[in-house]
């Protein structure tokens, strides 16, 4: 007969503090959503700024020619 040692579930849970709960995952999800929204806002600001700069450059070139 073969004996396969199986670790105690309690030992597995307490020896691995890196396990995440549903609450931990939800908090992480909210933080990531906030960061993504900030990045989207920054991206829109850059795009709008570049659009205005490009329009000004085109207007200046048209005036010179």
GROMACS .gro file of C-alpha atoms in nm:
model
   65
    1UNK     CA    1   0.000   0.000   0.000
    2UNK     CA    2   0.127   0.348  -0.093
    3UNK     CA    3   0.099   0.649   0.133
    4UNK     CA    4   0.075   0.987  -0.036
    5UNK     CA    5   0.135   1.267   0.215
    6UNK     CA    6  -0.122   1.542   0.187
    7UNK     CA    7  -0.058   1.870   0.363
    8UNK     CA    8  -0.303   1.997   0.616
    9UNK     CA    9  -0.535   2.258   0.458
   10UNK     CA   10  -0.498   2.485   0.760
   11UNK     CA   11  -0.119   2.477   0.727
   12UNK     CA   12  -0.144   2.558   0.358
   13UNK     CA   13  -0.368   2.857   0.420
   14UNK     CA   14  -0.169   3.001   0.709
   15UNK     CA   15   0.171   2.942   0.550
   16UNK     CA   16   0.079   3.140   0.235
   17UNK     CA   17   0.001   3.498   0.335
   18UNK     CA   18   0.000   3.604  -0.033
   19UNK     CA   19  -0.347   3.458  -0.088
   20UNK     CA   20  -0.603   3.722  -0.185
   21UNK     CA   21  -0.961   3.751  -0.070
   22UNK     CA   22  -1.250   3.870  -0.282
   23UNK     CA   23  -1.230   4.204  -0.099
   24UNK     CA   24  -0.858   4.234  -0.185
   25UNK     CA   25  -0.933   4.167  -0.550
   26UNK     CA   26  -1.218   4.419  -0.552
   27UNK     CA   27  -0.994   4.688  -0.401
   28UNK     CA   28  -0.728   4.613  -0.659
   29UNK     CA   29  -0.986   4.633  -0.936
   30UNK     CA   30  -1.106   4.974  -0.814
   31UNK     CA   31  -0.750   5.108  -0.792
   32UNK     CA   32  -0.674   4.985  -1.143
   33UNK     CA   33  -0.993   5.140  -1.280
   34UNK     CA   34  -0.900   5.473  -1.122
   35UNK     CA   35  -0.551   5.459  -1.275
   36UNK     CA   36  -0.692   5.368  -1.616
   37UNK     CA   37  -0.936   5.659  -1.600
   38UNK     CA   38  -0.652   5.898  -1.510
   39UNK     CA   39  -0.445   5.771  -1.802
   40UNK     CA   40  -0.740   5.812  -2.038
   41UNK     CA   41  -0.788   6.170  -1.921
   42UNK     CA   42  -0.418   6.248  -1.970
   43UNK     CA   43  -0.429   6.094  -2.316
   44UNK     CA   44  -0.728   6.308  -2.415
   45UNK     CA   45  -0.546   6.619  -2.290
   46UNK     CA   46  -0.240   6.536  -2.501
   47UNK     CA   47  -0.448   6.463  -2.808
   48UNK     CA   48  -0.641   6.789  -2.773
   49UNK     CA   49  -0.317   6.983  -2.725
   50UNK     CA   50  -0.157   6.824  -3.029
   51UNK     CA   51  -0.470   6.895  -3.233
   52UNK     CA   52  -0.450   7.265  -3.145
   53UNK     CA   53  -0.076   7.274  -3.214
   54UNK     CA   54  -0.123   7.106  -3.550
   55UNK     CA   55  -0.405   7.345  -3.643
   56UNK     CA   56  -0.185   7.642  -3.552
   57UNK     CA   57   0.105   7.503  -3.754
   58UNK     CA   58  -0.116   7.445  -4.059
   59UNK     CA   59  -0.263   7.796  -4.029
   60UNK     CA   60   0.087   7.946  -4.007
   61UNK     CA   61   0.204   7.748  -4.311
   62UNK     CA   62  -0.102   7.850  -4.513
   63UNK     CA   63  -0.044   8.215  -4.422
   64UNK     CA   64   0.321   8.198  -4.526
   65UNK     CA   65   0.247   8.036  -4.860
   0.00000   0.00000   0.00000
